[in-house]
Every structure is written in structure tokens, then in C-alpha cells.
XYZ file of C-alpha atoms in Angstrom:
287
model
C 0.256 0.105 -0.203
C 1.594 3.349 -0.767
C 2.270 5.964 1.466
C 0.076 8.982 2.555
C -2.990 6.968 0.870
C -6.490 7.897 1.617
C -8.985 6.068 4.267
C -11.179 5.664 0.724
C -8.090 4.341 -0.725
C -7.014 2.128 1.431
C -11.073 0.920 1.844
C -11.352 0.787 -2.047
C -8.562 -1.711 -1.821
C -9.662 -3.959 0.836
C -13.562 -4.235 -0.755
C -11.068 -5.652 -3.732
C -8.555 -7.721 -2.522
C -11.134 -9.420 0.343
C -13.994 -10.056 -3.017
C -10.809 -11.035 -5.019
C -10.045 -13.865 -2.263
C -13.918 -14.885 -0.868
C -14.509 -12.667 1.990
C -16.715 -10.251 3.193
C -15.782 -7.303 1.646
C -16.775 -5.074 4.341
C -14.321 -6.423 6.287
C -12.122 -3.669 5.431
C -14.496 -1.129 7.273
C -14.294 -3.345 10.700
C -10.839 -3.739 10.724
C -9.494 0.060 9.631
C -11.905 1.194 12.407
C -10.301 -0.848 14.721
C -6.744 0.396 14.127
C -7.865 3.939 13.380
C -10.125 3.539 16.564
C -13.179 5.017 15.107
C -16.730 3.811 14.782
C -18.390 3.098 11.322
C -20.570 6.797 10.993
C -16.831 8.176 12.328
C -14.947 6.318 9.740
C -16.913 6.951 6.824
C -16.927 10.441 7.754
C -12.687 10.622 7.836
C -12.763 9.242 4.013
C -10.510 11.548 2.866
C -8.533 11.698 5.921
C -5.011 10.276 4.863
C -3.867 7.277 6.734
C -1.046 7.160 9.392
C 1.520 5.390 8.226
C 1.799 2.962 11.219
C -2.329 2.330 11.150
C -1.365 1.003 7.398
C 0.910 -1.041 7.568
C -1.278 -2.659 10.411
C -4.628 -2.650 8.026
C -2.593 -4.467 5.139
C -1.083 -7.119 7.779
C -5.206 -7.803 8.795
C -7.065 -7.711 5.754
C -4.363 -10.234 4.157
C -4.841 -12.643 7.569
C -8.360 -12.510 7.116
C -8.000 -13.110 3.402
C -6.276 -15.953 4.447
C -8.925 -16.929 6.524
C -7.962 -15.306 10.128
C -11.814 -13.994 11.534
C -11.951 -10.504 11.903
C -12.613 -10.877 15.510
C -8.746 -13.085 15.899
C -7.071 -9.501 14.378
C -9.144 -7.021 16.629
C -9.624 -9.288 19.342
C -13.334 -8.872 20.613
C -16.946 -9.113 19.235
C -20.066 -7.211 20.094
C -22.687 -8.827 21.384
C -26.018 -7.470 22.610
C -24.791 -3.803 22.279
C -21.836 -4.824 24.820
C -18.204 -5.659 23.169
C -16.787 -9.128 24.105
C -13.126 -10.032 24.159
C -12.496 -13.192 22.281
C -9.900 -15.806 20.677
C -9.320 -19.243 19.286
C -10.520 -20.649 22.928
C -13.917 -19.822 22.735
C -16.602 -19.461 19.866
C -16.970 -16.043 18.355
C -20.551 -14.985 18.923
C -22.810 -15.089 16.618
C -25.836 -12.206 16.179
C -28.674 -15.717 16.215
C -28.065 -16.133 19.498
C -28.724 -12.738 20.529
C -32.018 -14.053 19.573
C -31.650 -16.900 21.871
C -30.875 -14.322 24.877
C -34.383 -12.019 24.026
C -36.361 -15.243 23.767
C -35.291 -16.286 27.532
C -35.915 -12.536 28.597
C -39.342 -12.933 27.474
C -39.878 -16.294 28.806
C -37.851 -16.201 32.046
C -40.481 -12.783 32.616
C -43.880 -14.374 31.233
C -42.690 -17.822 33.172
C -42.130 -16.969 36.192
C -43.007 -12.758 36.945
C -40.344 -12.038 39.971
C -37.044 -13.230 39.194
C -35.906 -12.815 42.302
C -34.813 -15.805 44.027
C -34.308 -17.660 40.662
C -31.071 -19.629 39.761
C -30.052 -19.895 35.854
C -26.951 -21.746 34.537
C -25.633 -21.307 31.276
C -23.672 -24.343 30.317
C -20.910 -24.205 28.353
C -20.477 -20.673 28.528
C -17.246 -20.028 26.230
C -16.569 -16.340 26.284
C -20.000 -15.603 28.381
C -21.952 -14.600 26.249
C -25.612 -15.289 27.458
C -24.198 -15.440 30.854
C -23.052 -12.198 30.951
C -25.953 -10.683 28.654
C -28.418 -12.683 30.568
C -27.368 -11.363 34.206
C -26.866 -7.484 32.661
C -30.457 -7.351 31.651
C -31.562 -9.268 34.685
C -29.779 -8.539 37.509
C -32.168 -10.027 40.488
C -31.499 -13.716 39.063
C -28.207 -15.580 40.709
C -26.307 -16.528 37.472
C -23.998 -19.580 37.003
C -21.789 -20.409 33.773
C -19.595 -23.464 33.134
C -17.529 -25.107 30.680
C -15.340 -27.718 30.691
C -12.742 -25.569 29.670
C -10.605 -23.881 31.710
C -9.266 -21.494 28.734
C -12.683 -20.692 27.867
C -13.564 -19.996 31.878
C -10.997 -17.483 31.812
C -12.239 -15.747 28.767
C -15.635 -15.963 29.839
C -14.200 -14.381 33.518
C -12.665 -11.510 32.175
C -15.833 -10.702 29.957
C -17.694 -10.373 33.029
C -15.659 -8.759 35.019
C -14.811 -5.947 32.205
C -18.692 -5.335 32.067
C -19.340 -5.741 36.292
C -21.551 -8.938 36.030
C -21.637 -11.159 39.056
C -21.505 -14.429 38.188
C -19.989 -17.867 39.710
C -18.266 -19.603 36.855
C -17.439 -23.522 37.773
C -15.481 -26.018 35.615
C -17.139 -29.243 34.513
C -19.239 -31.646 31.971
C -22.579 -29.964 30.733
C -24.454 -30.451 33.724
C -22.497 -32.562 35.964
C -21.414 -29.278 38.234
C -25.141 -28.649 39.070
C -25.747 -32.973 39.645
C -27.340 -33.546 43.632
C -26.251 -28.783 44.264
C -28.671 -26.288 44.139
C -31.693 -27.091 41.999
C -32.072 -24.747 38.831
C -35.282 -22.397 37.728
C -33.563 -21.393 34.221
C -31.033 -23.212 31.816
C -29.912 -22.358 28.763
C -27.089 -23.837 26.445
C -25.743 -22.940 23.108
C -24.233 -26.638 22.504
C -21.720 -27.873 19.509
C -24.496 -28.811 17.189
C -22.584 -28.779 14.091
C -22.808 -32.906 12.333
C -19.305 -34.552 11.841
C -20.698 -34.874 8.131
C -20.649 -31.172 7.480
C -17.340 -30.216 8.423
C -15.479 -30.093 4.668
C -17.911 -27.702 3.701
C -17.346 -25.450 6.465
C -15.982 -22.227 5.784
C -12.000 -22.152 6.899
C -12.706 -19.343 8.890
C -15.028 -21.454 10.729
C -13.122 -24.396 10.273
C -9.477 -23.718 10.880
C -10.332 -20.988 13.957
C -12.840 -21.423 16.292
C -12.566 -23.988 18.999
C -12.541 -27.544 17.704
C -15.120 -28.494 20.239
C -17.461 -25.794 20.353
C -18.525 -26.910 16.596
C -19.255 -30.063 16.371
C -22.024 -32.367 18.144
C -21.371 -35.659 17.246
C -22.710 -37.738 13.728
C -26.005 -35.876 13.481
C -25.024 -32.990 15.933
C -27.120 -33.345 18.447
C -24.980 -36.165 20.626
C -25.333 -32.699 22.684
C -28.584 -32.166 23.669
C -29.011 -35.864 24.196
C -26.660 -36.054 26.956
C -27.845 -32.165 28.716
C -31.842 -33.628 28.506
C -30.861 -36.460 29.830
C -29.378 -35.030 33.183
C -32.170 -32.000 33.122
C -34.577 -33.757 35.067
C -31.672 -34.058 38.235
C -31.278 -30.992 38.483
C -34.584 -28.885 37.212
C -36.806 -27.484 40.166
C -40.681 -28.268 38.884
C -41.256 -25.079 37.565
C -38.335 -24.784 35.543
C -37.398 -22.999 31.757
C -34.845 -24.420 28.989
C -33.837 -23.065 26.231
C -31.662 -24.215 23.687
C -30.084 -22.854 20.538
C -30.021 -25.037 17.198
C -29.003 -25.777 14.395
C -31.028 -25.649 10.864
C -33.490 -29.121 10.674
C -32.813 -29.421 14.413
C -36.028 -28.398 15.877
C -38.265 -31.282 15.698
C -36.003 -34.110 16.909
C -34.415 -32.182 19.610
C -37.845 -30.660 20.941
C -39.135 -34.092 20.688
C -36.330 -35.220 23.209
C -38.051 -33.013 25.950
C -41.178 -33.561 24.823
C -39.923 -37.470 26.088
C -38.179 -36.210 29.144
C -40.615 -33.700 30.073
C -44.352 -35.193 28.867
C -46.340 -31.825 31.181
C -44.584 -29.047 29.224
C -44.749 -26.551 26.500
C -41.906 -27.365 23.903
C -41.403 -24.396 21.308
C -39.449 -24.585 18.532
C -38.440 -20.795 17.259
C -36.774 -19.476 13.837
C -34.597 -16.807 13.875
C -34.876 -13.741 11.668
C -33.749 -15.471 8.095
C -36.326 -18.112 8.893
C -33.873 -21.114 9.989
C -34.860 -23.252 13.327
C -32.856 -21.714 15.537
C -34.264 -22.537 19.108
C -36.002 -25.054 21.503
C -37.751 -23.413 24.303
C -39.464 -25.527 26.954
C -41.517 -24.599 29.692
C -42.514 -27.007 32.473
C -44.787 -26.187 35.037
């Protein structure tokens, strides 16, 4: 990239280069905004500004790295979720917009199903970067919130995020619901477990397959292994009146809802589609 290049010229180059390499052309805006410490509005109002040489070098390196498959979030070190900034790295799944819909759906159902939230206990299973637990705690501060993960490295990231955002959460290390067996009963269980079938591995984008942790992606041959294990142990940890919410993969709604109905025949089970029309959440209201 030449010296004395303007912001708009840098963005034009990045857009063309990324498109040629099969990446999102708009990633250039995110990366340049990061290196200039500008949000998108400010960046676009300074298109004719000369790009500082050091920022230009970092920007070019970042664009080239993303073209090779490195996620933007691993370059910047963060992603926004529910309007808040969360640290991310290779130890955790990069937050997806669809998970915001799980959180939003859970908040509405918690209020409707329980009314008063004081005294209720929620557990986010497989918390990763802690986006679900932290967001729920900040939106419904009267809840007592646990966050668990089998990965100690993921828990370290989640704890940093909760601390930075001043969310009071109890973190526990363990496999799925195992840490809660025989202890205090839970009123709400939320989880975004690994749900990609092994058979889909080869079709995944290199950005996902080679950079998100494998343990956060794949859910066995059919993608349902973790739902089976979760539902099998739910009866041992849930209170009589409870709410369960899972994020799911497209096309998994009927099978996951059947697991819940078979385990809790008197419950109300609902499959919810995301904004793109894909099956994305299953909620179970247990009375």
C-alpha cells in the first residue's frame, strides 16, 4: 500500500482484495475502524483523511490475514454482542448474531413464565466467552447466574468479560450439567452447545473450521450428541417449575423438541425460527 494513501483508497483496495479472495468486502471497514479507533460513522465521515503510516501497515497485514481465513475478531480481539464488547480468542466460539435471539427469547419467557426474577437461579451451560450468562445477568440483575464450561481456557475468557462488564456470575468448571448434580436446583438452563454434524465438517468455511475451537463446533455424527446428554440429566437438576432454552442448528428443531417432550411430557415445547427463517431455538416451559 502506497504512502499518503487516503482512507477511502485503503477501503477500496481492501474491498477489492477481500472480494477476490472470497471474503466479506465489508471486513475492511471493521479492520480499519479498529486500527484508527473509529466507529463506522466516524470512519465514513473521514474518508479523505490521510492514513497514518503505522495504521496503514497494520491494516494491510490484517486484511491479508483475513483473506487467508483468520477471523476479523481474532485480529481485533473482540466482538460485540447485545450492544456490549466481549473479548474473544481461539479458545472460545466467536459470538454469532443468532445467539442474541436466544438471549432475547429467553428474557421474554423468563419474565412471562416466572414473573418475579428475584430468587431464581440460571445456569448457562458451555458458556464459552460468557456472552449468554453475562448478558442475561446484566439484563435481569436479580437472577443468580452460574456459567459452566469444560474448558478452563474458555472460562478464563468468560471471567474476564464478566469482570469488565461488571456482571456478578459464579463460574464453575465441569462437563455440561455434571457440576450441578446433587446440588441446588436450577430454575433456568440455557445452552448453545456444539451442534454441527461431523458430516458437515468439510463444507465449513475455513474461517470457522480452522479458527473456532473444534470442541465448540461439532456435536457428533448428527449434531445432537450434546442435546441428548443435556436432556438426559435435566430431570436431576431442574426445579418443578423451570425453563430450558437451547440454540439449535437449522433442521434440528423437531428432533430436539422430541427429546424434551419425551422427558417432560407435561411441558410446553416450542421451536422458534431466527430472523432468517431458520429453526434456531427450542424452549421448554416446565410447570
